[in-house]
Amino acid sequence: MTWTVSVSPDRCMASGLCAGTRPDAFALEGSTAEPVEPHPQPDDDLLDVADSCPALAITVLDEDDNEIGPRP
């Protein structure tokens, strides 16, 4: 079972919060962040990072492709 993590290049403002919080999961590539592993094992910390993104640019999908992050 894996999740899918993506970063919208249109929304990402390259604040670096995700890469600073979880450098094992996100890296800044130029002017946007990218997931290091786009299909990670479930990890609630990834939901916390998606929740804290100031541009709400990080999307987390569960194994059934349901959007679970960011949370409302």
GROMACS .gro file of N, CA and C in nm:
model
  216
    1MET      N    1   0.085  -0.117   0.000
    1MET     CA    2   0.000   0.000   0.000
    1MET      C    3   0.090   0.124   0.000
    2THR      N    4   0.065   0.213  -0.094
    2THR     CA    5   0.141   0.339  -0.100
    2THR      C    6   0.046   0.455  -0.123
    3TRP      N    7   0.095   0.572  -0.091
    3TRP     CA    8   0.025   0.696  -0.121
    3TRP      C    9   0.088   0.758  -0.244
    4THR      N   10   0.023   0.860  -0.297
    4THR     CA   11   0.079   0.940  -0.405
    4THR      C   12   0.091   1.083  -0.355
    5VAL      N   13   0.211   1.139  -0.367
    5VAL     CA   14   0.237   1.276  -0.322
    5VAL      C   15   0.279   1.357  -0.443
    6SER      N   16   0.216   1.473  -0.459
    6SER     CA   17   0.253   1.561  -0.570
    6SER      C   18   0.255   1.705  -0.522
    7VAL      N   19   0.329   1.786  -0.597
    7VAL     CA   20   0.338   1.929  -0.568
    7VAL      C   21   0.296   2.003  -0.696
    8SER      N   22   0.197   2.088  -0.684
    8SER     CA   23   0.151   2.165  -0.799
    8SER      C   24   0.252   2.275  -0.832
    9PRO      N   25   0.312   2.269  -0.952
    9PRO     CA   26   0.409   2.374  -0.988
    9PRO      C   27   0.342   2.510  -1.004
   10ASP      N   28   0.213   2.512  -1.031
   10ASP     CA   29   0.140   2.639  -1.045
   10ASP      C   30   0.116   2.705  -0.910
   11ARG      N   31   0.106   2.626  -0.804
   11ARG     CA   32   0.075   2.681  -0.673
   11ARG      C   33   0.198   2.697  -0.584
   12CYS      N   34   0.300   2.614  -0.607
   12CYS     CA   35   0.418   2.616  -0.522
   12CYS      C   36   0.488   2.751  -0.530
   13MET      N   37   0.519   2.808  -0.413
   13MET     CA   38   0.589   2.935  -0.409
   13MET      C   39   0.731   2.919  -0.356
   14ALA      N   40   0.778   2.794  -0.348
   14ALA     CA   41   0.914   2.760  -0.308
   14ALA      C   42   0.953   2.821  -0.173
   15SER      N   43   0.863   2.814  -0.077
   15SER     CA   44   0.894   2.865   0.056
   15SER      C   45   1.000   2.779   0.125
   16GLY      N   46   1.010   2.654   0.086
   16GLY     CA   47   1.107   2.563   0.145
   16GLY      C   48   1.061   2.499   0.273
   17LEU      N   49   0.940   2.528   0.317
   17LEU     CA   50   0.890   2.472   0.442
   17LEU      C   51   0.885   2.319   0.435
   18CYS      N   52   0.839   2.264   0.325
   18CYS     CA   53   0.829   2.119   0.313
   18CYS      C   54   0.968   2.054   0.314
   19ALA      N   55   1.060   2.108   0.235
   19ALA     CA   56   1.195   2.053   0.227
   19ALA      C   57   1.271   2.073   0.357
   20GLY      N   58   1.244   2.182   0.426
   20GLY     CA   59   1.309   2.205   0.555
   20GLY      C   60   1.256   2.114   0.664
   21THR      N   61   1.127   2.084   0.658
   21THR     CA   62   1.064   1.999   0.758
   21THR      C   63   1.093   1.851   0.732
   22ARG      N   64   1.083   1.811   0.606
   22ARG     CA   65   1.105   1.671   0.569
   22ARG      C   66   1.197   1.662   0.448
   23PRO      N   67   1.328   1.686   0.466
   23PRO     CA   68   1.421   1.680   0.353
   23PRO      C   69   1.431   1.541   0.292
   24ASP      N   70   1.387   1.440   0.366
   24ASP     CA   71   1.385   1.305   0.311
   24ASP      C   72   1.267   1.284   0.217
   25ALA      N   73   1.169   1.373   0.222
   25ALA     CA   74   1.047   1.357   0.142
   25ALA      C   75   1.030   1.463   0.034
   26PHE      N   76   1.091   1.582   0.053
   26PHE     CA   77   1.075   1.692  -0.044
   26PHE      C   78   1.209   1.759  -0.070
   27ALA      N   79   1.228   1.803  -0.193
   27ALA     CA   80   1.348   1.876  -0.231
   27ALA      C   81   1.308   1.995  -0.315
   28LEU      N   82   1.378   2.106  -0.296
   28LEU     CA   83   1.354   2.222  -0.381
   28LEU      C   84   1.431   2.202  -0.510
   29GLU      N   85   1.361   2.206  -0.621
   29GLU     CA   86   1.420   2.191  -0.754
   29GLU      C   87   1.391   2.319  -0.831
   30GLY      N   88   1.484   2.410  -0.830
   30GLY     CA   89   1.460   2.537  -0.897
   30GLY      C   90   1.359   2.619  -0.820
   31SER      N   91   1.252   2.655  -0.887
   31SER     CA   92   1.153   2.742  -0.825
   31SER      C   93   1.033   2.667  -0.767
   32THR      N   94   1.041   2.535  -0.761
   32THR     CA   95   0.932   2.457  -0.701
   32THR      C   96   0.989   2.341  -0.621
   33ALA      N   97   0.909   2.290  -0.532
   33ALA     CA   98   0.945   2.170  -0.457
   33ALA      C   99   0.898   2.047  -0.534
   34GLU      N  100   0.963   1.936  -0.507
   34GLU     CA  101   0.927   1.808  -0.569
   34GLU      C  102   0.932   1.700  -0.461
   35PRO      N  103   0.842   1.602  -0.470
   35PRO     CA  104   0.855   1.490  -0.376
   35PRO      C  105   0.978   1.407  -0.412
   36VAL      N  106   1.053   1.366  -0.312
   36VAL     CA  107   1.168   1.279  -0.334
   36VAL      C  108   1.119   1.143  -0.382
   37GLU      N  109   1.015   1.094  -0.318
   37GLU     CA  110   0.952   0.966  -0.355
   37GLU      C  111   0.804   0.994  -0.378
   38PRO      N  112   0.758   0.992  -0.506
   38PRO     CA  113   0.618   1.025  -0.531
   38PRO      C  114   0.517   0.920  -0.484
   39HIS      N  115   0.565   0.800  -0.448
   39HIS     CA  116   0.474   0.694  -0.401
   39HIS      C  117   0.527   0.635  -0.270
   40PRO      N  118   0.523   0.715  -0.164
   40PRO     CA  119   0.576   0.668  -0.035
   40PRO      C  120   0.478   0.576   0.038
   41GLN      N  121   0.531   0.511   0.139
   41GLN     CA  122   0.446   0.436   0.231
   41GLN      C  123   0.364   0.538   0.311
   42PRO      N  124   0.245   0.501   0.358
   42PRO     CA  125   0.165   0.592   0.438
   42PRO      C  126   0.246   0.646   0.557
   43ASP      N  127   0.233   0.778   0.577
   43ASP     CA  128   0.311   0.846   0.680
   43ASP      C  129   0.235   0.972   0.719
   44ASP      N  130   0.181   0.974   0.839
   44ASP     CA  131   0.101   1.089   0.884
   44ASP      C  132   0.180   1.219   0.884
   45ASP      N  133   0.311   1.211   0.897
   45ASP     CA  134   0.392   1.333   0.891
   45ASP      C  135   0.381   1.401   0.755
   46LEU      N  136   0.361   1.324   0.648
   46LEU     CA  137   0.343   1.384   0.515
   46LEU      C  138   0.213   1.465   0.509
   47LEU      N  139   0.112   1.417   0.579
   47LEU     CA  140  -0.013   1.494   0.586
   47LEU      C  141   0.009   1.625   0.661
   48ASP      N  142   0.089   1.621   0.765
   48ASP     CA  143   0.120   1.743   0.840
   48ASP      C  144   0.192   1.844   0.751
   49VAL      N  145   0.285   1.796   0.669
   49VAL     CA  146   0.357   1.886   0.578
   49VAL      C  147   0.261   1.944   0.474
   50ALA      N  148   0.173   1.861   0.419
   50ALA     CA  149   0.074   1.911   0.323
   50ALA      C  150  -0.015   2.016   0.388
   51ASP      N  151  -0.054   1.992   0.512
   51ASP     CA  152  -0.138   2.088   0.585
   51ASP      C  153  -0.068   2.221   0.607
   52SER      N  154   0.064   2.216   0.627
   52SER     CA  155   0.137   2.338   0.661
   52SER      C  156   0.189   2.415   0.540
   53CYS      N  157   0.175   2.361   0.421
   53CYS     CA  158   0.221   2.432   0.301
   53CYS      C  159   0.144   2.563   0.287
   54PRO      N  160   0.213   2.678   0.284
   54PRO     CA  161   0.143   2.806   0.279
   54PRO      C  162   0.064   2.828   0.150
   55ALA      N  163   0.100   2.757   0.044
   55ALA     CA  164   0.030   2.771  -0.083
   55ALA      C  165  -0.067   2.656  -0.109
   56LEU      N  166  -0.076   2.562  -0.014
   56LEU     CA  167  -0.158   2.441  -0.031
   56LEU      C  168  -0.126   2.372  -0.164
   57ALA      N  169   0.004   2.364  -0.194
   57ALA     CA  170   0.049   2.308  -0.321
   57ALA      C  171   0.072   2.158  -0.316
   58ILE      N  172   0.075   2.100  -0.196
   58ILE     CA  173   0.103   1.957  -0.181
   58ILE      C  174  -0.028   1.880  -0.172
   59THR      N  175  -0.040   1.777  -0.255
   59THR     CA  176  -0.157   1.690  -0.253
   59THR      C  177  -0.113   1.549  -0.218
   60VAL      N  178  -0.187   1.486  -0.128
   60VAL     CA  179  -0.160   1.348  -0.091
   60VAL      C  180  -0.285   1.267  -0.122
   61LEU      N  181  -0.265   1.159  -0.199
   61LEU     CA  182  -0.374   1.067  -0.234
   61LEU      C  183  -0.349   0.934  -0.166
   62ASP      N  184  -0.455   0.870  -0.119
   62ASP     CA  185  -0.439   0.738  -0.060
   62ASP      C  186  -0.432   0.632  -0.170
   63GLU      N  187  -0.425   0.506  -0.129
   63GLU     CA  188  -0.410   0.397  -0.226
   63GLU      C  189  -0.526   0.384  -0.322
   64ASP      N  190  -0.642   0.441  -0.288
   64ASP     CA  191  -0.759   0.438  -0.375
   64ASP      C  192  -0.777   0.568  -0.453
   65ASP      N  193  -0.672   0.652  -0.454
   65ASP     CA  194  -0.671   0.782  -0.522
   65ASP      C  195  -0.769   0.882  -0.463
   66ASN      N  196  -0.802   0.867  -0.336
   66ASN     CA  197  -0.883   0.966  -0.265
   66ASN      C  198  -0.790   1.071  -0.206
   67GLU      N  199  -0.825   1.198  -0.223
   67GLU     CA  200  -0.742   1.305  -0.167
   67GLU      C  201  -0.758   1.307  -0.015
   68ILE      N  202  -0.645   1.290   0.054
   68ILE     CA  203  -0.648   1.289   0.200
   68ILE      C  204  -0.565   1.404   0.258
   69GLY      N  205  -0.495   1.476   0.174
   69GLY     CA  206  -0.417   1.590   0.221
   69GLY      C  207  -0.405   1.692   0.111
   70PRO      N  208  -0.407   1.819   0.145
   70PRO     CA  209  -0.415   1.871   0.281
   70PRO      C  210  -0.553   1.851   0.341
   71ARG      N  211  -0.553   1.843   0.472
   71ARG     CA  212  -0.679   1.824   0.543
   71ARG      C  213  -0.744   1.960   0.567
   72PRO      N  214  -0.878   1.960   0.571
   72PRO     CA  215  -0.949   2.088   0.594
   72PRO      C  216  -0.924   2.144   0.732
   0.00000   0.00000   0.00000
